[in-house]
Amino acid sequence: MTIQWFPGHMAKARREVTEKLKLVDIIFELVDARIPVSSSNPMLKEIIQQKPRLILLNKADMADRHVTEEWIAHYAKQGLIALAVNSQAGKGMNQIMKASEEILKDKRLRDKAKGLRPRAIKAMIIGIPNVGKSTLINRLAKRNIAKTGNMPGVTRSQQWIKVGKELELLDTPGILWPKFEDPVTGYKLALTGAIKDTLLNMQDIAEFGLEFLHSRYPGRLMEQYQIAELPTDLLTLFKEIAISMGYITNENEPDYEKTAEKIVRDIRMQKFGNLSFDEPDDEPESVEI
Ligand code: G4P
């Protein structure tokens, strides 16, 4: 599912999340472990205000493990807890409760001092489309919850899902828009399957992917396309891949279109192994996330 975000949709999404915020103690912000910044919402902090949040780096099974560890350390420096999870396989689920308790420790102590009885922690999941919100809800609920939250015009009362005795989760996630301001973010979203290819030019996505692999994982690139020596310029590289794959047009020219599609498909299908496209080092120190 890909939502085309227009200002009206953004305002509505923001309103819906703001409404639900009042019901919960904590936000589970779901991002893609391969692109924690590019898959986050640019206005998240402004929208959730002071609400405590736990960052869940989902699809960690597809990210570069070392980079994910760097991200976790990066968030910790800012006083934020982030966990690597794989909602599809149910990995990292047990840590969610522990981390939530840690984040809400002070509030729970204050409640206790006021004589309030301890109650289950109320949480909601928020994130951009396709980041794995429904998968995570179903994992935590241990059953399939209908995806009505994503259908426009479908309104119904919020239901709480009990996750053990200590946690209650809203059954519909908050859906927010991804960042769009620069094309690089768009390429990263496309390469991880968060947005449809039709929204961007396939050649541009492939070019970005190729450049990334060329600088970060040259060995994997050479191996995958059987290239003995990597040329330094991208056009020659494109040409060599086309020839190596046998993608030649009737006019005996390299078929760039087919080659671009192949490169993008191979990246998505993890033919180059686990890749992380956002790294903490890309982040300017002054930017708060
Ligand atoms: P959303 O509610 O945020 O829109 O996302 P959703 O749960 O529908 O998940 C989007 C896609 O991401 C699904 O794949 C889902 O299986 C996959 N996914 C979710 N969490 C993980 C994870 O931790 N690891 C991996 N590898 N994949 C994950 P799909 O191809 O759209 O559907 P399907 O393959 O499940 O049929």
Short mmCIF file of N, CA and C in Angstrom, two decimals, residues 1 20 23 27 72 94 127 154 206 214 247-248 258 273:
data_model
loop_
_atom_site.label_atom_id
_atom_site.label_comp_id
_atom_site.label_asym_id
_atom_site.label_seq_id
_atom_site.Cartn_x
_atom_site.Cartn_y
_atom_site.Cartn_z
N MET A 1 0.84 -1.19 0.00
CA MET A 1 0.00 0.00 0.00
C MET A 1 0.88 1.25 0.00
N LYS A 20 -5.32 10.21 19.38
CA LYS A 20 -5.00 8.93 20.04
C LYS A 20 -3.94 9.10 21.12
N LEU A 23 -4.78 8.97 24.74
CA LEU A 23 -5.19 7.70 25.34
C LEU A 23 -4.03 6.87 25.88
N ILE A 27 4.60 5.94 23.23
CA ILE A 27 4.55 5.72 21.78
C ILE A 27 5.61 4.68 21.41
N ILE A 72 21.67 2.22 17.76
CA ILE A 72 21.19 2.08 19.14
C ILE A 72 22.05 2.94 20.08
N ASN A 94 10.06 -9.55 23.56
CA ASN A 94 10.10 -9.53 25.03
C ASN A 94 10.75 -8.27 25.58
N GLY A 127 4.04 5.00 12.76
CA GLY A 127 5.10 4.88 11.76
C GLY A 127 4.55 5.13 10.38
N VAL A 154 -13.08 4.45 7.14
CA VAL A 154 -13.55 3.43 8.08
C VAL A 154 -13.27 3.92 9.49
N ALA A 206 18.13 3.18 -9.36
CA ALA A 206 19.21 2.22 -9.61
C ALA A 206 20.57 2.89 -9.50
N HIS A 214 28.82 0.69 -4.78
CA HIS A 214 30.16 0.93 -5.30
C HIS A 214 31.07 1.48 -4.20
N TYR A 247 21.95 -8.18 -21.03
CA TYR A 247 20.82 -7.29 -21.31
C TYR A 247 21.19 -6.35 -22.45
N ILE A 248 20.94 -6.79 -23.68
CA ILE A 248 21.31 -6.02 -24.87
C ILE A 248 20.05 -5.81 -25.72
N LYS A 258 16.29 -2.35 -18.41
CA LYS A 258 16.25 -3.69 -17.82
C LYS A 258 17.33 -3.82 -16.72
N GLY A 273 23.18 -9.02 0.34
CA GLY A 273 23.17 -9.21 1.79
C GLY A 273 22.42 -8.09 2.49
#
